[in-house]
Short mmCIF file of C-alpha atoms in Angstrom, two decimals:
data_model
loop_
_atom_site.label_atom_id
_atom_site.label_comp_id
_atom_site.label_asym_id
_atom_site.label_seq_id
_atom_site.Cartn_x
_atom_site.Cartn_y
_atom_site.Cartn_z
CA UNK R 1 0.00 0.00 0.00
CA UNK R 2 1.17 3.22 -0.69
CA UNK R 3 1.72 6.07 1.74
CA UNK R 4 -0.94 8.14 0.67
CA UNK R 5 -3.20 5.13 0.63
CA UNK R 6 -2.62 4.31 4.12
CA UNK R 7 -2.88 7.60 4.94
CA UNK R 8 -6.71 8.19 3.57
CA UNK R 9 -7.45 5.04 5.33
CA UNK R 10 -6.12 6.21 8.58
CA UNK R 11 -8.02 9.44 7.55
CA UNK R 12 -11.30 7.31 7.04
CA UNK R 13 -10.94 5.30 9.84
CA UNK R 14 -10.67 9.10 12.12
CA UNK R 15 -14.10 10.02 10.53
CA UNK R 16 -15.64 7.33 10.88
CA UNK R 17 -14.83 7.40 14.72
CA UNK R 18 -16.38 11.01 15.28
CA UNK R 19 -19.22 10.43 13.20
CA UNK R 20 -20.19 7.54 14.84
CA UNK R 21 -19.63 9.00 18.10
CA UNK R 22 -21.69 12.08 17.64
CA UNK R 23 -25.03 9.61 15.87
CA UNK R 24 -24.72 7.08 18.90
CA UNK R 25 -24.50 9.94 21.49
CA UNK R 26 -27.35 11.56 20.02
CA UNK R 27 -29.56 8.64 19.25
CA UNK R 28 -28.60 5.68 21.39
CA UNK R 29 -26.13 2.83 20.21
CA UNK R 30 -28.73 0.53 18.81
CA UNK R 31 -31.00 3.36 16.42
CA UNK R 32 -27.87 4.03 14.40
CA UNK R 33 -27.08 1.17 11.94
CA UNK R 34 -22.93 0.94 10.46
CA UNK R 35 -24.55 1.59 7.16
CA UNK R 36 -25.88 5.09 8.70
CA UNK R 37 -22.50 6.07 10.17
CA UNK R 38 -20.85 5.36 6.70
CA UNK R 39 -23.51 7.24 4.85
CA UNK R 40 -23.06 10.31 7.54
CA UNK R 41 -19.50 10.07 7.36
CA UNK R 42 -19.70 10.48 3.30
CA UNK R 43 -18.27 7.54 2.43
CA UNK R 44 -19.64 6.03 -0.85
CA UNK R 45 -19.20 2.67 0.61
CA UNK R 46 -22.04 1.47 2.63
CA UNK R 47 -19.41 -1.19 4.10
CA UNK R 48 -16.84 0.90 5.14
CA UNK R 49 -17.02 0.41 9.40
CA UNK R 50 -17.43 -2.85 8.21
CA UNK R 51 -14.15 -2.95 6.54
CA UNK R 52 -12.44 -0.81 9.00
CA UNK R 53 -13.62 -1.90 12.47
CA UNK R 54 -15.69 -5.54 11.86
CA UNK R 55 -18.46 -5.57 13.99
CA UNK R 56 -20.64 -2.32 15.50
CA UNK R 57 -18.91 -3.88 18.96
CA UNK R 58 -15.73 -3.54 17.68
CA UNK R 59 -16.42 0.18 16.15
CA UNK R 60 -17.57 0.91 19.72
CA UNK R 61 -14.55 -0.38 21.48
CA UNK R 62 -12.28 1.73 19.36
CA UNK R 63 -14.71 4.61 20.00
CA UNK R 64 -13.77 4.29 23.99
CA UNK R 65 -10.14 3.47 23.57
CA UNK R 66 -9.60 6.73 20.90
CA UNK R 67 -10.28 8.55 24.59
CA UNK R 68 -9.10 6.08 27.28
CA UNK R 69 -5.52 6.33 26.35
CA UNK R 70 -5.40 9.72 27.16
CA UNK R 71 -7.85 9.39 30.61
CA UNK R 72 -5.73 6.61 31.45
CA UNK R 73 -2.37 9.11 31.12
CA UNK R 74 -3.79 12.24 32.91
CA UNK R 75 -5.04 9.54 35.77
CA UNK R 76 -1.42 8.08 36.01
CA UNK R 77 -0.36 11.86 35.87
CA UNK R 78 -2.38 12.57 38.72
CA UNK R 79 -1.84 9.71 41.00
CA UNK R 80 2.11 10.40 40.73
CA UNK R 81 1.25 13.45 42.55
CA UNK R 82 -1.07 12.41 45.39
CA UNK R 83 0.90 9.55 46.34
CA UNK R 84 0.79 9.14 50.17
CA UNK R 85 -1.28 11.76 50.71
CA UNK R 86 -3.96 11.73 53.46
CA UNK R 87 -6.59 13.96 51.68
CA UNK R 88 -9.49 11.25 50.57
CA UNK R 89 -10.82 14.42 48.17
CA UNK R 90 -7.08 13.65 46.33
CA UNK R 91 -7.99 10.04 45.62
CA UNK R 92 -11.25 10.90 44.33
CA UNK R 93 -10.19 13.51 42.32
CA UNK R 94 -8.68 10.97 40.39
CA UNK R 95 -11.77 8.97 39.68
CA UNK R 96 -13.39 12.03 38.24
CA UNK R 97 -10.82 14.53 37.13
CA UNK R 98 -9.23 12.93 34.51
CA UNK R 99 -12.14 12.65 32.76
CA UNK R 100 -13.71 16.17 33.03
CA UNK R 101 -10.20 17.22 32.32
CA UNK R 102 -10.19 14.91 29.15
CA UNK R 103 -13.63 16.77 28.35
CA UNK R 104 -12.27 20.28 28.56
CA UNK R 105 -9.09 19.89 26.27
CA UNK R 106 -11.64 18.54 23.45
CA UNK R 107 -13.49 21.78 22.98
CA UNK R 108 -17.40 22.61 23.01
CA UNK R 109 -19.09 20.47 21.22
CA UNK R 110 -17.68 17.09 22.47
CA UNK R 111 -19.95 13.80 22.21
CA UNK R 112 -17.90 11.34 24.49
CA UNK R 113 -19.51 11.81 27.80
CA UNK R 114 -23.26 11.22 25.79
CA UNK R 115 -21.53 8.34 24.30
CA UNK R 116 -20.51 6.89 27.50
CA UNK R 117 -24.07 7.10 28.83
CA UNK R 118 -25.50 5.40 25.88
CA UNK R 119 -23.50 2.45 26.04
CA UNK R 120 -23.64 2.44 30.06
CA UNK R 121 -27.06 2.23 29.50
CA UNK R 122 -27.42 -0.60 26.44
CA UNK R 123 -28.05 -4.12 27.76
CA UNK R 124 -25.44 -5.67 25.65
CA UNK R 125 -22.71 -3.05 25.25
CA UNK R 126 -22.33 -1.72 28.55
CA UNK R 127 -20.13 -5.16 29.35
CA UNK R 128 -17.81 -3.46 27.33
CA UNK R 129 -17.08 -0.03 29.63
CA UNK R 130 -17.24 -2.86 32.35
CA UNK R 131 -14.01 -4.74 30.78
CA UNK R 132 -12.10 -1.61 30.03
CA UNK R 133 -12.46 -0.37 33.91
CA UNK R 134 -11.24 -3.69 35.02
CA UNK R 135 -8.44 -3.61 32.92
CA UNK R 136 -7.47 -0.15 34.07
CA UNK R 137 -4.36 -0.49 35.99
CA UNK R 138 -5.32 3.64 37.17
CA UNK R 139 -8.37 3.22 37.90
CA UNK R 140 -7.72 -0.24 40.09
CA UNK R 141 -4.58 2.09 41.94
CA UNK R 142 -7.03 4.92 42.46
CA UNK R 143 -9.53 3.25 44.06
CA UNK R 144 -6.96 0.97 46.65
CA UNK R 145 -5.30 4.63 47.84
CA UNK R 146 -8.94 5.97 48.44
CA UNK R 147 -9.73 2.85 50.06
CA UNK R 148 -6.86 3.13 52.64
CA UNK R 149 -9.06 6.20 53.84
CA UNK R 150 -12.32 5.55 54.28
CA UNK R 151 -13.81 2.79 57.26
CA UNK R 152 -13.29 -0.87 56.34
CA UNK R 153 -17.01 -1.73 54.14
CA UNK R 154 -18.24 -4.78 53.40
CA UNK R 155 -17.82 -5.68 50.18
CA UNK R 156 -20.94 -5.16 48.47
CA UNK R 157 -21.40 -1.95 49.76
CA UNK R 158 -17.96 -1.16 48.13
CA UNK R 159 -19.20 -2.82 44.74
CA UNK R 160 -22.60 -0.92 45.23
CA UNK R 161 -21.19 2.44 45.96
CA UNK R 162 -18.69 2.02 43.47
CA UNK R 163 -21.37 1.91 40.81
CA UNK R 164 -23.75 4.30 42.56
CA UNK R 165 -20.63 6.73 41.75
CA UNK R 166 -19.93 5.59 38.27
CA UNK R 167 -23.66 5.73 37.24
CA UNK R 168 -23.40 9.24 39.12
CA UNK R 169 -20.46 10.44 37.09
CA UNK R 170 -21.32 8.72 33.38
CA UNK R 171 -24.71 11.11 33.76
CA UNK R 172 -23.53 14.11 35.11
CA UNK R 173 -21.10 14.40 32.91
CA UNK R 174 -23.72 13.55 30.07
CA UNK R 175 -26.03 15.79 31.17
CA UNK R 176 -23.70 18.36 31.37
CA UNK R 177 -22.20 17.97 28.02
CA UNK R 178 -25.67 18.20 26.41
CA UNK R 179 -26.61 21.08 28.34
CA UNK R 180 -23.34 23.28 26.99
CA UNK R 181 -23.98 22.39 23.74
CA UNK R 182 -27.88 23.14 23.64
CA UNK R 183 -26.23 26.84 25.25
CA UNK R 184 -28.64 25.95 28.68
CA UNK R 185 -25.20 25.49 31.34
CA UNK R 186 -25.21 27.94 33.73
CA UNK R 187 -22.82 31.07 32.16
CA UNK R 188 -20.10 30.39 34.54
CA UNK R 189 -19.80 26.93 34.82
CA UNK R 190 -16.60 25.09 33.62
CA UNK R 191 -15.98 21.53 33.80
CA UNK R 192 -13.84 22.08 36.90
CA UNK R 193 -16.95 23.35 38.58
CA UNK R 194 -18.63 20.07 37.72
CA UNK R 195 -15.97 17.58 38.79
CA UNK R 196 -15.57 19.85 42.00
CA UNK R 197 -19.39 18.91 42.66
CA UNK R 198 -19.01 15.08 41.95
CA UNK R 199 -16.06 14.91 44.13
CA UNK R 200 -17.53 16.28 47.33
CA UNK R 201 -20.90 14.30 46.35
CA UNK R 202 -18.70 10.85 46.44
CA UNK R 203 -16.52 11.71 49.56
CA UNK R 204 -20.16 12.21 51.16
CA UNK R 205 -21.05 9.03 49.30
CA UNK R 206 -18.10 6.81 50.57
CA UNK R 207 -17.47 7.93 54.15
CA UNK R 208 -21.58 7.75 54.85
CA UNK R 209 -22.46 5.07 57.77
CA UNK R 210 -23.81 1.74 56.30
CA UNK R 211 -27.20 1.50 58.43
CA UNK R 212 -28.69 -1.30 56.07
CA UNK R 213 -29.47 -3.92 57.65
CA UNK R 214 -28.55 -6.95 54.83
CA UNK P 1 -69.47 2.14 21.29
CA UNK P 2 -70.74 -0.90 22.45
CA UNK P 3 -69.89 -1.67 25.82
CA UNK P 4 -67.81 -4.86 24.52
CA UNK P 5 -65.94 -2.44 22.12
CA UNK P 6 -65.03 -0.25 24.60
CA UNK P 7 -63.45 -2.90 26.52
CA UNK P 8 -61.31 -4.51 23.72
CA UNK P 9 -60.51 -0.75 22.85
CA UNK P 10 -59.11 -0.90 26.59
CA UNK P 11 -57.25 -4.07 26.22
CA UNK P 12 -55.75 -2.95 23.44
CA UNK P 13 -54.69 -0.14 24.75
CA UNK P 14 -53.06 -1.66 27.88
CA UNK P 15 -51.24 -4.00 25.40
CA UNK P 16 -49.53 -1.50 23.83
CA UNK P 17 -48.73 0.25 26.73
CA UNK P 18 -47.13 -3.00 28.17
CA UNK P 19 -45.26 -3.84 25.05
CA UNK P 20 -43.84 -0.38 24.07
CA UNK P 21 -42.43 -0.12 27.54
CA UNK P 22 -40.67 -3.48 27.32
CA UNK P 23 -39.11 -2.64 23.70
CA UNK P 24 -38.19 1.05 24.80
CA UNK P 25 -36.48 -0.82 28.11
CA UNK P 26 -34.73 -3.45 25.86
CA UNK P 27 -33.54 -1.65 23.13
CA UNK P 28 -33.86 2.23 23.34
CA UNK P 29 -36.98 5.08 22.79
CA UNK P 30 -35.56 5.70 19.62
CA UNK P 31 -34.22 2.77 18.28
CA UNK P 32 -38.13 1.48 18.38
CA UNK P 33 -40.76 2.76 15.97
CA UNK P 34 -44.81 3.27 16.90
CA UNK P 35 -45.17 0.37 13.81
CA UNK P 36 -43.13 -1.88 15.76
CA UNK P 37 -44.57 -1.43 18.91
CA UNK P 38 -48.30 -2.11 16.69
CA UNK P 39 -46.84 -5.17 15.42
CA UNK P 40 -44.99 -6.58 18.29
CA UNK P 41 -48.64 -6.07 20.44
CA UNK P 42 -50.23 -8.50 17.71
CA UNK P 43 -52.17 -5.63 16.19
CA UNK P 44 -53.02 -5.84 12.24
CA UNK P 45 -53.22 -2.14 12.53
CA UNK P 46 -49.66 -1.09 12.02
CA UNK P 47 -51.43 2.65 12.99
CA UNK P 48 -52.87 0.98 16.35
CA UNK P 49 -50.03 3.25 18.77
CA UNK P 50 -51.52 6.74 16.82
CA UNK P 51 -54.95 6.01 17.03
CA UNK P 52 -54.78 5.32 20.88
CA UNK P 53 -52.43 7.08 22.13
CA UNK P 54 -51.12 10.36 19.26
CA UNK P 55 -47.60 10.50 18.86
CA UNK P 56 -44.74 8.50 20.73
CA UNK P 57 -44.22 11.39 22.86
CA UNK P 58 -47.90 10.48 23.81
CA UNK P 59 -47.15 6.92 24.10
CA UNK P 60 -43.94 7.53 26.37
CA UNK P 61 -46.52 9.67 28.86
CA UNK P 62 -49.32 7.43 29.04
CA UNK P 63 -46.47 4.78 30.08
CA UNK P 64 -44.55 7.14 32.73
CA UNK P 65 -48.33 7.92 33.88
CA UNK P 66 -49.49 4.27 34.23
CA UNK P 67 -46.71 4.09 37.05
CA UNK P 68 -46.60 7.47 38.35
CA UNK P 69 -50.21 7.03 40.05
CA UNK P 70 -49.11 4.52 42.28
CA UNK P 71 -45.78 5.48 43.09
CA UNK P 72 -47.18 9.28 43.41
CA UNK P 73 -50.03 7.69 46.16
CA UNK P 74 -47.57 5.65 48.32
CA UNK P 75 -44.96 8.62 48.90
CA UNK P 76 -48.33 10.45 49.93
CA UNK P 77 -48.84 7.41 52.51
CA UNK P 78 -45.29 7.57 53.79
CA UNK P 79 -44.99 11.63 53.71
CA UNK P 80 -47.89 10.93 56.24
CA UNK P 81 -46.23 8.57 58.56
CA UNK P 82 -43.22 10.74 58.61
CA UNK P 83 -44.22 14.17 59.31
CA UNK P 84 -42.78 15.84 62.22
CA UNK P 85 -40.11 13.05 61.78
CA UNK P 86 -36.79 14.69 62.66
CA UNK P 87 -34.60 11.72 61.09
CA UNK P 88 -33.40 12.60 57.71
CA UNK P 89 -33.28 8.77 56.34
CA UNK P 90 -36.74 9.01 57.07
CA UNK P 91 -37.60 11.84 54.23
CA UNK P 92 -34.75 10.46 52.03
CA UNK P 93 -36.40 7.29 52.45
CA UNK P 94 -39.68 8.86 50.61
CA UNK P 95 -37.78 10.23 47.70
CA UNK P 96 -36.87 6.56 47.15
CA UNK P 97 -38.68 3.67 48.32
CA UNK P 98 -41.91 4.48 46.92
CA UNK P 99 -40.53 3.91 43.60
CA UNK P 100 -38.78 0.09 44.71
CA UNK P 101 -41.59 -0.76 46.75
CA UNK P 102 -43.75 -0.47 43.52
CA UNK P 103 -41.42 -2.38 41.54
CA UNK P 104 -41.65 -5.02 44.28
CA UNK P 105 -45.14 -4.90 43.87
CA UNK P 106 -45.11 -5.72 40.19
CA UNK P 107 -43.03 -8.83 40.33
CA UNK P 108 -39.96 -9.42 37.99
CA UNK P 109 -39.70 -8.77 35.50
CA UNK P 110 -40.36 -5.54 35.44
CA UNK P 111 -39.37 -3.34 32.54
CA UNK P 112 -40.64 0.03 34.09
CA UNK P 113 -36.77 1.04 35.56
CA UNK P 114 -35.03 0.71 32.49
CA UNK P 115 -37.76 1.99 30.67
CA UNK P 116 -37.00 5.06 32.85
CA UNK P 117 -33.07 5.57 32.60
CA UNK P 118 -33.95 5.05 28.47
CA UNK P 119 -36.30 7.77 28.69
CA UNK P 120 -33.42 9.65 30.98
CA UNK P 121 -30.79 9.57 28.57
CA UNK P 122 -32.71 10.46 25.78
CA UNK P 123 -32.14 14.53 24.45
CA UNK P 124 -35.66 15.67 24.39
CA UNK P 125 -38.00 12.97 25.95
CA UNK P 126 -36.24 12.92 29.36
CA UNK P 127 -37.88 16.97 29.39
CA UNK P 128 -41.12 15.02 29.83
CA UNK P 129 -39.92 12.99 33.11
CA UNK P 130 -38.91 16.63 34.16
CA UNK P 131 -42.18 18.34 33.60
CA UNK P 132 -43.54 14.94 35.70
CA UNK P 133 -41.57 15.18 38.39
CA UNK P 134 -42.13 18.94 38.68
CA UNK P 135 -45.86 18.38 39.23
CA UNK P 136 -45.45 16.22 41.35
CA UNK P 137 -46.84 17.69 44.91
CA UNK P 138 -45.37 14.32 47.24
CA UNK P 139 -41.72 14.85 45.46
CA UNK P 140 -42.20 18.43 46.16
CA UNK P 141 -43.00 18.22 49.73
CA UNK P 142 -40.47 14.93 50.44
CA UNK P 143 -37.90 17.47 48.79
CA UNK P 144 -39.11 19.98 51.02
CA UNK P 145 -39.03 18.04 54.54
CA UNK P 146 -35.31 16.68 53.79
CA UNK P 147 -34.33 20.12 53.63
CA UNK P 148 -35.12 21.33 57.21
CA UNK P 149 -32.98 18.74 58.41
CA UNK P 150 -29.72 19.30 56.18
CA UNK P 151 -27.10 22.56 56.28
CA UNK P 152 -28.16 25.61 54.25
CA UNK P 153 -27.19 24.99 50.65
CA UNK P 154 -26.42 27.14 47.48
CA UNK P 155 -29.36 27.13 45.23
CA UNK P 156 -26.76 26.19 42.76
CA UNK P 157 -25.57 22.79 44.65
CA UNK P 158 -29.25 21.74 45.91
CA UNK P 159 -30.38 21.74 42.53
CA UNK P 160 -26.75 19.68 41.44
CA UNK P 161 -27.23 17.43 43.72
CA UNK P 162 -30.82 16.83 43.35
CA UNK P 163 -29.65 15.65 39.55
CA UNK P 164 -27.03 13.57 41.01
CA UNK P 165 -29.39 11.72 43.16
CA UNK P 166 -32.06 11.43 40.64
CA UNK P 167 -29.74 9.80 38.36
CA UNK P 168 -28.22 7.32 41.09
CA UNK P 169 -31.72 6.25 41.64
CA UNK P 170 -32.91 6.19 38.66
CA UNK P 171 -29.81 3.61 36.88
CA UNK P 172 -29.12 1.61 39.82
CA UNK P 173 -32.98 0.58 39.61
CA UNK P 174 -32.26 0.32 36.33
CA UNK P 175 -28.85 -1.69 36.44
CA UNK P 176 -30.82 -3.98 39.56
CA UNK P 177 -33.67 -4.40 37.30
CA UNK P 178 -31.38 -5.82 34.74
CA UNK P 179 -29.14 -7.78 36.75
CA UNK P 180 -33.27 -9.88 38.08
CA UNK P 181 -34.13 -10.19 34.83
CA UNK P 182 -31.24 -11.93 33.72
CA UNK P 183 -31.06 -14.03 36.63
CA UNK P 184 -27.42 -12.21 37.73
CA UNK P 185 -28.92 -10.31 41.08
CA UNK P 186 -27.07 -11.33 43.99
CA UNK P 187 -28.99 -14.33 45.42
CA UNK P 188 -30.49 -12.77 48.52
CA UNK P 189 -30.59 -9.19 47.38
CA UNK P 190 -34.12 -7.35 47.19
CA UNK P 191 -35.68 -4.02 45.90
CA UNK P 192 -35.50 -3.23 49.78
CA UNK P 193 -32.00 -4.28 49.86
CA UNK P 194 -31.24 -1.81 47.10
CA UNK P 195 -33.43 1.05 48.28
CA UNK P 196 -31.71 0.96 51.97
CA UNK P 197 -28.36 1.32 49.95
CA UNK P 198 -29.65 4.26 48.35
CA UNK P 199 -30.94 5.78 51.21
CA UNK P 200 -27.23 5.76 52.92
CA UNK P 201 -25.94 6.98 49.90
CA UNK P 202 -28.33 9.50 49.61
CA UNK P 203 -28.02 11.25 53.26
CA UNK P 204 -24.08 10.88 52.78
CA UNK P 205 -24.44 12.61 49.29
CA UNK P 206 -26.88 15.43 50.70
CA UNK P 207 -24.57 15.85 53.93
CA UNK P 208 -22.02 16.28 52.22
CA UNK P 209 -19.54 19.66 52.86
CA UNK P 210 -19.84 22.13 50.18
CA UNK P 211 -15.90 22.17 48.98
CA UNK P 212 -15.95 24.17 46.24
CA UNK P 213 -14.56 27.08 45.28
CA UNK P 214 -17.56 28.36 42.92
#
């Protein structure tokens, strides 16, 4: 293949990403066929995610990992710095900041964190947020610092709370998102204003007594 | 209208409502058109959703309403047990439990939940749940008892983390919903279960110190 080749199909494969990103955050994972995202993305081939991702799974995958690389960076960034320190907010400002902080350096309009919430909330695809947080080695050395502050829980309560804050963050963040670009944020409100919320919501969230009786 | 007419028009009616909900849980409000929903109810009228119920916007109402009745008469029941109470699980408890008691009270499965976090995620329906929850006088007054037991907050924050608990509640009914349907609940775990983890979530989240520089 020539150079110029592989370069239109790395060029292709780039559109196709955003394209797809903005139809599936605006109209949910399953109303938007491949065929559509070609078609939007101008390409006179009908099979062209086809031919340059496989399956719609696969085209969604490489939708979340064009972004995790660089969430995955700022978080190992960020946890150099807090290392031993005895501030919980620290810890969980690495759950949430990386990603708001991802958000701002894409500009207004951005489509990921309506993406995210789609595919959180698809019964099939959502598996596949679920295997790319396991595999996180950040996200897994986050969560063990912010543990090593809080009062021993049992372990459901951890794996409850845990998703109570990821559910919490995916839709804030989507909600958010859609609000700046329909112009309805408040004037003053950055991203940093958001993530300062989240992270004094989940500090409340993690240090609050378990009174359940299970 | 015979009186027999006016009962299959009634049946036919709940049908659709039954089966639209379970597609728009399953696979998205979008992704699922009012022929569909005809078809899938066993109607030969492919126009059977317009001629009972208008548009989909319509449609998604007349389900959210179908629920909201019941759920909107037991908070009434509980706002009336609790008044004067001067625990704050107790009023948290009636922003939440009288939604999982009446999913308890409809079996599994259930489809309502995720029907709601679709609705929730969707750019212009989830303005209807808004609009519902709005005029809703019990939500309004469980709001309203919660906070004369919590510190003074911002308008800006109370309304924040009003959204942040809404959508807690909202997809971890959904997510628990799922997880019964497809048989993957924790063995012992019940919509009580859940809604006491909420509610401890929910008073740490609202008790929560405001941090942030704003």
């Amino acid at each position: 293949m020539s150079s110029s080749k592989a370069d239109r199909g790395s060029e292709t494969r780039e559109l196709l990403l955003v394209t797809a990103e903005r139809l599936f955050a605006e109209h949910g994972v399953e109303a938007v066929s491949n065929r559509q995202v070609s078609e939007a993305a101008g390409q006179s081939n009908n099979f062209a995610v086809g031919y340059h991702f496989g399956s719609k799974e696969d085209l969604v995958v490489a939708i979340v990992r064009r972004h995790s690389e660089s969430i995955e960076r700022r978080r190992m960034d960020m946890l150099a710095r807090v290392t031993g320190s005895p501030d919980l907010r620290d810890w969980v400002s690495c759950l949430v900041r990386p990603t708001t902080e991802h958000l701002t350096s894409l500009g207004n309009p951005t489509w990921y964190a309506r993406f995210i919430a789609q595919v959180t909330t698809h019964p099939t695809y959502r598996k596949l947020l679920v295997n790319e947080a396991y595999s996180s080695r950040s996200l897994k050395q986050g969560l063990e610092g912010m543990f090593q502050l809080i009062p021993r829980l049992p372990e459901d309560v951890k794996q409850e709370r845990n998703d109570m804050g990821r559910l919490m963050v995916v839709h804030m963040c989507a909600e958010r998102e859609r609000a700046l670009h329909e112009g309805t944020a408040p004037p003053h409100s950055t991203w940093e204003f958001t993530a300062a919320g989240l992270v004094d919501a989940l500090v409340g969230l993690w240090l609050a007594p378990v009174t359940a009786r299970r």
